[in-house]
Amino acid sequence: MDAQGRGRADNIDPADQWVLNPNTGEYELRLTPSAPQSSVPGPRRSDSQRSGRTPRDRTATPERQQGRTPGRETDRETARTPGREVPPQRRRRAEPEPPAGRRSRRPAKKKPKAKKALMWTGGTMAFVLVATGAAAYFYLKHLEGNVTTTDVGGAGKQGFSKNEAFSILIIGTDKRTGAGNEGYGDSGSVGHADTNVLLHVSKDRTNATALSIPRDLIVDVPDCPTKQEDGSEKVVPGTTGVRFNTSLGQDGRDPGCTMRTVETVTGIPVDHFMMADFNAVKTLTSAVGGVDVCVEQAVDDPKSHLKLPAGESTIEGEQALAFVRTRHAWGNQGDLDRIKVQQQFLGSLMRKMASSDTLTSPTKLVSLAEAATKALTVDTGIGKVSTLKDVALELKKVPTKNISFMTVPVLDNPAEKVKATVVVDKNLAPAIFDAIKNDVSFTDVKKKEKAQKDAQAARLKGTKSEASEVRVRILNGGAPAGSAQETLQWLQNDEGVLKSENAGNAPAELSKTTLEYAPDQAAQARRLAAIMGLSGSAMKPGESVTNSQGLPAMTLTLGKDFKGAGVSLTAPTKAPEVDKSTADKVKCAS
């Protein structure tokens, strides 16, 4: 390979080597052949074509009509077939003498050079195919080296499922890490939970909800087991009546403590977390070429250094960070108004990341992958780049018009004379929490979801067996310890379900209580659903299981949503009316 060819190969932008695969809809790494493409000759011509004569032999085989020897592939075909070996160079045939007075269209002396280049190029194809896989592997390993992980133990799930609903807590810390961040955040901060968004994605991917949790919300932080650097575990004692942002960093609390606090406040299971510092906003917005924002009035905030004209602007880097940090430019200059602006910013960022301008640009995609993996700290359950890709692809399935942004309903803290903190509004918040837990959309979704919910509701309609005929095994699948025995005693003593038994713990924890039954047990299932207050979504047509007496029985698995024996588990079918925004709409901050 000459020096000119090497220069081109060495200076290839890695982003230009990612090609959209139309079969999968994903980008794949494709390395270009080492040889300069201009060296490959065009289609071969027959001897008669080169000499300018028309063949007269009507008995010539198709191979001969195409300038080939029967039974032999051309060098060009061999080079174009991946995975096939190039045959050794054959002895060159003598060129026929051109007719007197006429010249060959192509000098014979150039053929050996062209043929040598063609065979050399074809011979590299097998190597290129192997190198492509190796390069992709090493690039993924490079990206994984960018990601920082934290083991949060039992606070989250150990893996990610494409077939289940999932909730990810997105945490923005005020820790001043990274070059250029010296002027931001509290001096010497250990990294508190400054910005918090619980992103819940429904099982059917028709909708998602981004619930913001104010940093100044007064909460009870539970005891928190945390992993130490030496591999041991330390329990950080919980505290009551403190600001939510102290659930991270304070007294050595890790993101698992924040996850546990969210679940304590909302009752919504948190599966994973993603944490970012100030650098994340700067690098992610620059990677996608800026984010579009809108302000009703011109902004000039000396504290955050944000300067924007009225109307729409495209911001990135330092300017984007100033936009999400400022609060003195919005509303009553408080944290709740800043949260609304941050939600609008996140919606715009989602639109930009999902736009064709980003998805069809290998350069932007590679930059985005680099920026995201370097900026994020995640739990070990999603710590692999392949898993993070799966999470992104599942979120991409949700239409932006069905991604709702809202804030936990709050009231001013009644214990304070000078209002600085807030408390959960117990009249409004529970309905929102229940809707999120049960995958109920806050927007109008496709008819497909309505048909699915109608089918679930139909499972409750029909005849019901007598309580004495209901035969069921009860398992604890994530409910508080002792729940299975408590339910058994209640069913037998208060409801007359005598053919019931405690079958111990389920193989795995469930977020929601389920009742599995065989087709011939549908009437029994409807009776137990009425007694327990189960919704149609909890009914799982399936198979019966043999109980301790060798008889077929239904299986009731108490999930994390179990609230106690006799407490109805009926899920909401409609979300409450709330003040919200959606990711598809552009709103101007004010």
XYZ file of C-alpha atoms in Angstrom:
590
model
C 0.000 0.000 0.000
C 1.453 3.358 -0.957
C 1.836 6.312 1.364
C -1.143 8.097 -0.141
C -3.386 5.103 0.522
C -2.141 4.822 4.112
C -2.857 8.471 4.753
C -6.456 8.090 3.713
C -6.981 5.016 5.869
C -5.347 6.503 8.961
C -7.364 9.715 8.785
C -10.826 8.130 8.515
C -13.255 9.554 11.056
C -14.527 6.580 13.164
C -18.017 8.030 12.878
C -17.927 7.613 9.077
C -17.467 3.867 9.520
C -20.922 3.381 11.092
C -23.517 2.450 8.475
C -27.303 2.176 8.846
C -28.430 -1.432 8.397
C -31.886 -1.233 6.702
C -32.790 -4.692 7.986
C -32.373 -3.882 11.679
C -32.722 -0.098 11.760
C -29.491 0.146 13.769
C -26.025 1.442 12.933
C -23.247 -1.116 12.483
C -19.497 -0.630 12.182
C -18.219 -1.128 8.619
C -14.503 -0.777 7.884
C -13.506 0.336 4.374
C -11.140 -1.874 2.341
C -7.522 -0.876 2.798
C -6.834 -0.606 -0.909
C -7.818 2.630 -2.652
C -11.117 2.039 -4.421
C -9.950 3.882 -7.500
C -7.520 1.019 -8.150
C -10.339 -1.432 -8.897
C -11.016 -1.652 -12.644
C -14.465 -1.714 -14.175
C -16.160 -4.754 -15.741
C -13.888 -6.869 -17.954
C -14.374 -6.865 -21.692
C -13.919 -9.752 -24.027
C -10.970 -10.008 -26.421
C -13.198 -9.089 -29.297
C -14.527 -6.045 -27.460
C -10.981 -4.891 -26.716
C -9.961 -5.324 -30.349
C -13.092 -3.626 -31.624
C -14.363 -6.761 -33.450
C -17.853 -8.269 -33.265
C -17.901 -11.990 -32.396
C -19.237 -14.191 -35.198
C -19.148 -17.578 -33.449
C -22.906 -18.238 -32.817
C -22.044 -21.468 -30.960
C -20.093 -19.625 -28.236
C -21.139 -20.450 -24.692
C -22.576 -17.729 -22.413
C -19.306 -17.743 -20.551
C -17.382 -17.054 -23.717
C -19.836 -14.358 -24.738
C -19.016 -12.619 -21.426
C -15.265 -12.953 -21.900
C -14.834 -15.855 -19.422
C -13.450 -19.335 -19.690
C -16.207 -21.920 -19.028
C -16.070 -23.291 -15.464
C -13.906 -20.469 -14.186
C -14.969 -17.434 -12.137
C -13.537 -14.057 -13.015
C -11.151 -12.416 -10.602
C -13.642 -9.606 -10.100
C -16.385 -12.055 -9.020
C -14.000 -13.773 -6.635
C -13.028 -10.466 -5.075
C -16.670 -9.486 -4.615
C -17.638 -12.655 -2.751
C -16.995 -12.227 1.002
C -15.467 -15.176 2.764
C -14.148 -16.851 -0.426
C -10.443 -17.370 -0.944
C -8.762 -15.781 -3.939
C -7.212 -18.424 -6.206
C -3.501 -18.199 -6.902
C -2.524 -15.997 -9.795
C -2.677 -17.910 -13.067
C -0.310 -17.677 -16.000
C -1.206 -14.796 -18.268
C -2.488 -15.675 -21.702
C -0.900 -13.987 -24.686
C -2.931 -11.114 -26.062
C -4.165 -11.634 -29.616
C -2.534 -9.464 -32.224
C -4.778 -6.625 -33.333
C -5.761 -6.583 -36.985
C -3.472 -4.724 -39.295
C -4.119 -1.033 -39.362
C -6.145 -1.069 -36.113
C -5.112 -0.503 -32.498
C -6.386 -2.204 -29.357
C -8.566 0.122 -27.261
C -6.629 -0.759 -24.096
C -2.871 -1.273 -24.050
C -1.998 -4.819 -23.076
C 0.750 -3.692 -20.721
C -1.801 -2.264 -18.206
C -3.656 -5.510 -17.611
C -1.190 -7.177 -15.201
C -1.182 -4.115 -12.906
C -4.981 -3.853 -12.832
C -5.378 -7.574 -12.269
C -2.837 -7.532 -9.435
C -4.661 -4.663 -7.712
C -7.996 -6.415 -8.183
C -6.742 -9.665 -6.654
C -5.061 -7.821 -3.778
C -8.283 -5.950 -2.975
C -10.357 -9.119 -3.118
C -7.861 -10.935 -0.932
C -8.339 -8.412 1.888
C -12.111 -8.917 2.104
C -11.942 -11.874 4.484
C -9.604 -9.918 6.730
C -11.936 -6.914 6.614
C -14.896 -9.054 7.705
C -12.940 -10.378 10.681
C -11.526 -6.963 11.535
C -14.999 -5.404 11.455
C -16.230 -7.709 14.209
C -13.070 -7.178 16.219
C -13.229 -3.391 15.871
C -16.877 -3.319 16.947
C -16.036 -5.479 19.959
C -13.151 -3.262 21.033
C -15.180 -0.104 20.494
C -17.966 -1.419 22.740
C -15.340 -2.315 25.342
C -14.001 1.220 25.015
C -17.481 2.647 25.672
C -17.956 0.353 28.670
C -14.691 1.690 30.033
C -16.282 5.139 30.001
C -19.227 4.116 32.207
C -19.007 4.363 35.987
C -21.134 1.871 37.939
C -22.345 1.665 41.525
C -23.582 -1.514 43.174
C -26.808 -0.558 44.975
C -27.534 -4.115 46.100
C -31.197 -4.852 46.702
C -32.300 -1.280 45.991
C -32.608 -2.098 42.283
C -32.913 -4.941 39.805
C -29.894 -6.957 38.734
C -30.840 -6.965 35.045
C -33.066 -5.335 32.442
C -36.066 -6.906 30.723
C -37.386 -5.717 27.363
C -40.792 -7.213 28.145
C -41.601 -5.450 31.412
C -42.431 -1.968 32.606
C -39.413 -0.222 34.137
C -38.631 2.826 36.246
C -35.318 4.683 36.186
C -34.424 7.405 38.667
C -32.461 10.153 36.909
C -30.343 12.104 39.398
C -28.501 15.341 38.780
C -25.963 16.102 41.506
C -24.537 19.442 42.612
C -21.074 17.981 42.996
C -18.385 20.125 41.366
C -16.492 17.510 39.382
C -14.649 17.897 36.116
C -12.639 20.690 34.580
C -14.520 23.946 34.156
C -17.049 23.282 36.911
C -15.298 25.139 39.710
C -17.815 27.969 39.583
C -20.877 25.778 39.964
C -22.642 24.108 42.876
C -22.054 24.310 46.586
C -18.399 24.564 47.523
C -17.213 21.242 48.923
C -20.550 19.491 48.299
C -20.462 15.714 48.630
C -22.952 15.532 45.772
C -26.562 15.865 46.862
C -29.609 14.873 44.786
C -30.200 18.324 43.318
C -32.401 17.344 40.341
C -34.522 14.191 40.433
C -36.783 12.692 37.779
C -38.448 9.291 38.098
C -38.970 8.024 34.537
C -41.529 5.222 34.303
C -42.021 3.426 30.962
C -45.154 1.324 30.527
C -44.959 -2.370 29.719
C -46.583 -1.950 26.299
C -44.365 1.092 25.518
C -47.387 3.220 24.606
C -46.599 5.832 27.243
C -44.072 7.073 29.791
C -44.214 9.445 32.740
C -41.380 11.656 33.985
C -42.158 12.606 37.592
C -39.994 15.374 39.069
C -39.278 15.241 42.805
C -38.405 18.590 44.427
C -35.055 18.664 46.177
C -36.629 20.609 49.084
C -39.370 18.029 49.692
C -39.472 16.948 53.349
C -39.225 13.142 53.537
C -38.196 10.249 55.737
C -34.989 8.614 54.487
C -34.955 4.865 55.351
C -31.997 2.831 56.569
C -29.680 2.270 53.657
C -27.257 -0.643 53.158
C -24.306 0.681 51.122
C -21.370 -1.108 49.519
C -17.954 0.014 50.744
C -14.741 0.154 48.692
C -13.387 -2.955 50.406
C -16.491 -4.939 49.433
C -18.108 -4.852 52.865
C -21.582 -3.468 53.532
C -22.433 -0.611 55.883
C -25.947 0.414 56.908
C -26.389 4.181 56.971
C -29.124 4.938 59.538
C -32.265 6.597 58.240
C -33.525 10.005 59.298
C -36.963 11.616 59.468
C -38.173 15.030 58.399
C -35.225 15.971 56.168
C -34.860 17.433 52.667
C -35.013 14.933 49.863
C -31.653 16.010 48.421
C -29.858 14.677 51.527
C -30.835 11.139 50.505
C -27.636 11.199 48.419
C -24.147 12.038 49.652
C -25.107 12.883 53.221
C -23.436 10.557 55.746
C -22.057 8.456 52.887
C -25.389 7.631 51.246
C -25.201 6.235 47.711
C -27.795 6.422 44.887
C -29.397 3.268 46.291
C -30.465 5.365 49.302
C -32.150 7.842 46.970
C -33.904 4.984 45.166
C -35.185 3.597 48.481
C -36.355 7.067 49.517
C -38.325 7.507 46.293
C -40.036 4.157 46.815
C -40.840 5.090 50.426
C -42.420 8.389 49.340
C -44.279 7.217 46.215
C -44.715 3.464 46.604
C -43.391 3.104 43.041
C -40.665 0.428 42.700
C -37.445 1.912 41.293
C -35.515 -0.521 39.089
C -32.409 1.451 38.123
C -30.722 4.833 38.384
C -28.703 7.123 36.135
C -26.691 9.898 37.764
C -24.969 12.816 36.087
C -23.041 15.893 37.157
C -22.813 19.319 35.510
C -20.665 18.006 32.663
C -23.515 15.809 31.378
C -25.664 18.755 30.296
C -22.733 20.410 28.562
C -21.444 17.365 26.693
C -24.801 15.841 25.721
C -26.163 19.069 24.277
C -22.970 19.644 22.302
C -23.027 16.064 21.006
C -26.439 16.560 19.365
C -25.553 19.978 18.004
C -27.544 22.027 20.498
C -31.042 21.976 21.997
C -33.862 24.323 21.002
C -35.438 26.324 23.838
C -37.906 29.183 24.057
C -38.317 32.032 26.558
C -41.191 34.515 26.675
C -38.968 37.412 27.734
C -35.285 38.162 27.292
C -33.139 36.690 30.088
C -30.032 38.247 31.644
C -29.265 36.430 34.912
C -25.939 37.531 36.476
C -25.943 34.595 38.919
C -26.148 31.811 36.339
C -24.666 33.970 33.522
C -27.600 33.057 31.275
C -28.291 35.546 28.493
C -31.004 34.788 25.944
C -33.161 36.938 23.667
C -36.941 36.555 23.754
C -38.221 33.754 21.552
C -36.458 30.614 20.365
C -32.735 29.892 20.712
C -30.433 26.913 20.256
C -28.190 26.355 23.249
C -25.409 23.937 24.141
C -22.476 23.551 26.497
C -22.084 26.202 29.180
C -25.179 28.047 27.998
C -27.318 24.894 28.307
C -26.038 24.290 31.836
C -26.885 27.872 32.787
C -30.395 27.376 31.379
C -31.221 24.372 33.573
C -29.530 25.822 36.682
C -31.012 29.315 36.769
C -34.069 29.948 38.891
C -34.014 33.733 39.294
C -35.241 34.184 35.720
C -38.453 32.146 36.130
C -41.726 32.736 37.965
C -41.302 33.303 41.686
C -37.592 32.447 41.445
C -38.116 29.188 43.309
C -37.160 25.572 42.701
C -40.660 24.521 41.556
C -40.615 26.964 38.634
C -37.094 25.871 37.737
C -38.357 22.252 37.634
C -40.931 23.190 34.980
C -38.209 24.776 32.846
C -36.023 21.698 33.277
C -38.914 19.516 32.107
C -39.291 21.642 28.969
C -35.551 21.336 28.393
C -35.646 17.524 28.756
C -38.545 17.327 26.310
C -36.567 19.338 23.770
C -33.488 17.163 24.319
C -35.609 14.026 23.734
C -36.978 15.482 20.500
C -33.487 16.345 19.302
C -32.077 12.899 20.138
C -34.989 11.206 18.341
C -34.817 13.483 15.283
C -33.690 12.218 11.900
C -30.949 14.844 11.976
C -29.374 12.949 14.904
C -30.305 9.355 14.046
C -28.966 9.573 10.482
C -25.678 11.194 11.468
C -22.958 8.672 12.391
C -20.809 11.536 13.668
C -23.507 12.715 16.087
C -24.354 9.187 17.195
C -20.736 8.377 18.011
C -20.326 11.721 19.793
C -23.539 11.065 21.723
C -22.372 7.576 22.712
C -19.046 8.943 23.928
C -20.648 11.839 25.822
C -23.368 9.731 27.445
C -21.064 6.953 28.621
C -18.539 9.401 30.051
C -21.147 11.551 31.800
C -23.250 8.840 33.448
C -22.949 6.778 36.589
C -25.414 3.859 36.592
C -26.222 0.807 38.690
C -24.572 -2.502 37.848
C -27.877 -3.880 36.532
C -27.582 -1.678 33.412
C -23.828 -1.094 33.494
C -23.094 -2.758 30.150
C -23.222 -0.666 26.982
C -25.368 -3.308 25.298
C -27.903 -2.995 28.127
C -27.871 0.802 27.979
C -28.544 0.493 24.252
C -31.523 -1.785 24.988
C -32.892 0.763 27.467
C -32.585 3.545 24.883
C -34.270 1.468 22.167
C -37.184 0.596 24.464
C -37.655 4.252 25.385
C -37.475 5.175 21.695
C -40.618 3.084 21.108
C -42.690 5.518 23.182
C -44.193 8.351 21.083
C -43.015 11.738 22.355
C -46.635 12.894 22.525
C -47.230 10.241 25.191
C -44.236 11.150 27.394
C -45.748 13.232 30.198
C -43.789 15.548 32.500
C -45.212 16.437 35.915
C -44.130 17.199 39.467
C -45.088 15.535 42.734
C -48.024 17.583 44.092
C -46.781 19.517 47.135
C -47.840 22.073 49.737
C -45.808 24.576 51.679
C -44.385 23.028 54.827
C -46.875 23.993 57.581
C -44.159 23.685 60.229
C -42.237 26.669 58.808
C -42.931 30.348 59.281
C -40.535 31.262 56.488
C -41.523 28.984 53.644
C -38.423 27.172 52.344
C -39.485 23.537 52.036
C -42.551 21.598 50.876
C -44.446 18.443 51.820
C -46.392 15.919 49.741
C -50.007 16.888 49.044
C -51.729 13.775 50.398
C -54.983 14.664 48.664
C -53.582 14.752 45.131
C -50.356 12.742 45.111
C -51.636 9.186 45.882
C -53.789 9.045 42.737
C -50.781 10.042 40.596
C -48.540 7.474 42.258
C -51.156 4.713 41.747
C -51.608 5.616 38.077
C -47.857 5.409 37.434
C -47.529 2.102 39.285
C -50.301 0.609 37.166
C -49.063 1.843 33.764
C -52.011 4.196 33.346
C -51.204 6.857 30.772
C -51.703 10.567 31.445
C -52.262 11.082 27.703
C -54.585 9.561 25.122
C -52.871 6.470 23.778
C -53.523 4.192 20.830
C -56.679 2.130 20.469
C -54.489 -0.932 20.942
C -54.123 -0.152 24.647
C -57.880 0.410 25.021
C -58.574 -2.973 23.418
C -56.084 -4.600 25.777
C -57.688 -3.006 28.823
C -61.143 -4.041 27.591
C -59.901 -7.633 27.305
C -58.538 -7.501 30.852
C -61.809 -6.126 32.188
C -63.706 -8.942 30.440
C -61.879 -11.497 32.604
C -63.889 -10.288 35.578
C -67.244 -10.771 33.869
C -69.111 -14.057 34.158
C -70.293 -16.524 36.754
C -68.502 -16.820 40.086
C -67.960 -19.934 42.156
C -68.849 -20.095 45.819
C -66.016 -19.109 48.139
C -65.956 -22.628 49.539
C -65.115 -23.977 46.064
C -62.080 -21.734 45.530
C -58.837 -23.685 45.718
C -55.705 -21.488 45.800
C -52.027 -21.527 46.768
C -50.672 -18.241 48.210
C -47.078 -17.131 47.631
C -45.189 -14.082 48.838
C -43.611 -12.418 45.792
C -42.357 -9.138 47.220
C -44.953 -8.242 49.871
C -43.845 -7.601 53.457
C -42.750 -10.689 55.386
C -45.709 -12.663 56.758
C -48.160 -11.386 54.125
C -48.933 -14.849 52.724
C -49.857 -16.226 56.152
C -51.842 -13.095 56.995
C -53.834 -13.427 53.757
C -54.400 -17.149 54.310
C -55.886 -16.574 57.763
C -58.073 -13.743 56.477
C -59.404 -15.792 53.551
C -60.167 -18.809 55.727
C -61.561 -17.050 58.803
C -63.341 -14.076 57.259
C -64.149 -14.996 53.656
C -64.784 -18.748 53.777
C -62.028 -19.693 51.313
C -61.166 -22.895 53.158
C -59.365 -24.663 50.329
C -56.355 -22.364 50.548
C -52.781 -22.851 51.697
C -49.548 -20.921 52.282
C -46.987 -22.043 49.673
C -44.126 -19.872 50.961
C -42.031 -17.472 48.907
C -42.288 -17.082 45.134
C -39.186 -17.758 42.970
C -38.982 -14.074 42.085
C -40.380 -10.779 43.313
C -43.212 -9.087 41.418
C -44.168 -5.436 41.381
C -47.849 -6.347 41.183
C -50.003 -9.097 42.666
C -51.135 -11.755 40.163
C -53.621 -14.626 40.084
C -52.823 -17.419 37.627
C -55.511 -19.952 36.770
C -56.449 -22.603 34.210
C -59.416 -22.127 31.823
C -61.662 -24.419 33.882
C -60.889 -22.329 36.997
C -62.163 -19.019 35.571
C -65.265 -18.983 37.809
C -63.082 -19.582 40.886
C -60.720 -16.817 39.740
C -63.551 -14.321 39.373
C -64.771 -15.095 42.909
C -61.283 -14.655 44.428
C -60.757 -11.457 42.423
C -63.983 -10.057 43.860
C -62.901 -10.979 47.403
C -59.366 -9.587 47.031
C -60.303 -6.538 44.977
C -58.100 -7.632 42.058
C -58.243 -5.808 38.734
C -58.450 -7.489 35.348
C -54.752 -6.821 34.766
C -53.925 -9.021 37.788
C -55.749 -11.995 36.227
C -53.332 -14.270 34.357
C -54.977 -17.070 32.355
C -52.505 -19.948 32.344
C -52.201 -23.316 34.058
C -53.198 -24.796 37.376
C -50.616 -26.074 39.859
C -50.939 -29.143 42.048
C -51.338 -28.234 45.713
C -50.078 -30.190 48.750
C -53.025 -32.592 48.466
C -52.347 -33.367 44.812
C -55.305 -31.320 43.579
C -55.253 -28.575 40.899
C -55.179 -25.100 42.410
C -54.805 -21.489 41.340
C -51.709 -19.493 42.303
C -52.023 -16.130 44.056
C -48.682 -14.284 44.211
C -48.602 -11.234 46.449
C -46.463 -8.513 44.872
C -44.947 -5.301 46.140
C -48.296 -3.551 45.663
C -49.897 -5.691 48.390
C -51.219 -3.377 51.097
C -52.529 -5.871 53.630
C -55.191 -8.545 53.946
C -58.595 -7.165 53.061
C -57.224 -4.036 51.345
C -58.484 -3.796 47.760
C -55.895 -4.097 44.993
C -58.095 -2.705 42.229
C -55.890 -0.633 39.930
C -57.026 2.729 38.546
C -58.243 2.714 34.953
C -57.907 6.446 34.352
C -55.209 8.882 35.384
C -56.175 11.978 37.377
C -56.133 15.417 35.783
C -52.799 17.058 36.554
C -50.714 20.016 35.498
C -48.385 18.436 32.955
C -46.486 18.938 29.732
C -45.560 16.444 27.000
C -42.293 15.863 25.185
C -43.741 16.690 21.748
C -44.843 20.236 22.617
C -42.676 23.362 22.589
C -43.405 25.676 25.533
C -41.765 28.991 26.280
C -40.278 29.404 29.736
C -41.495 32.378 31.730
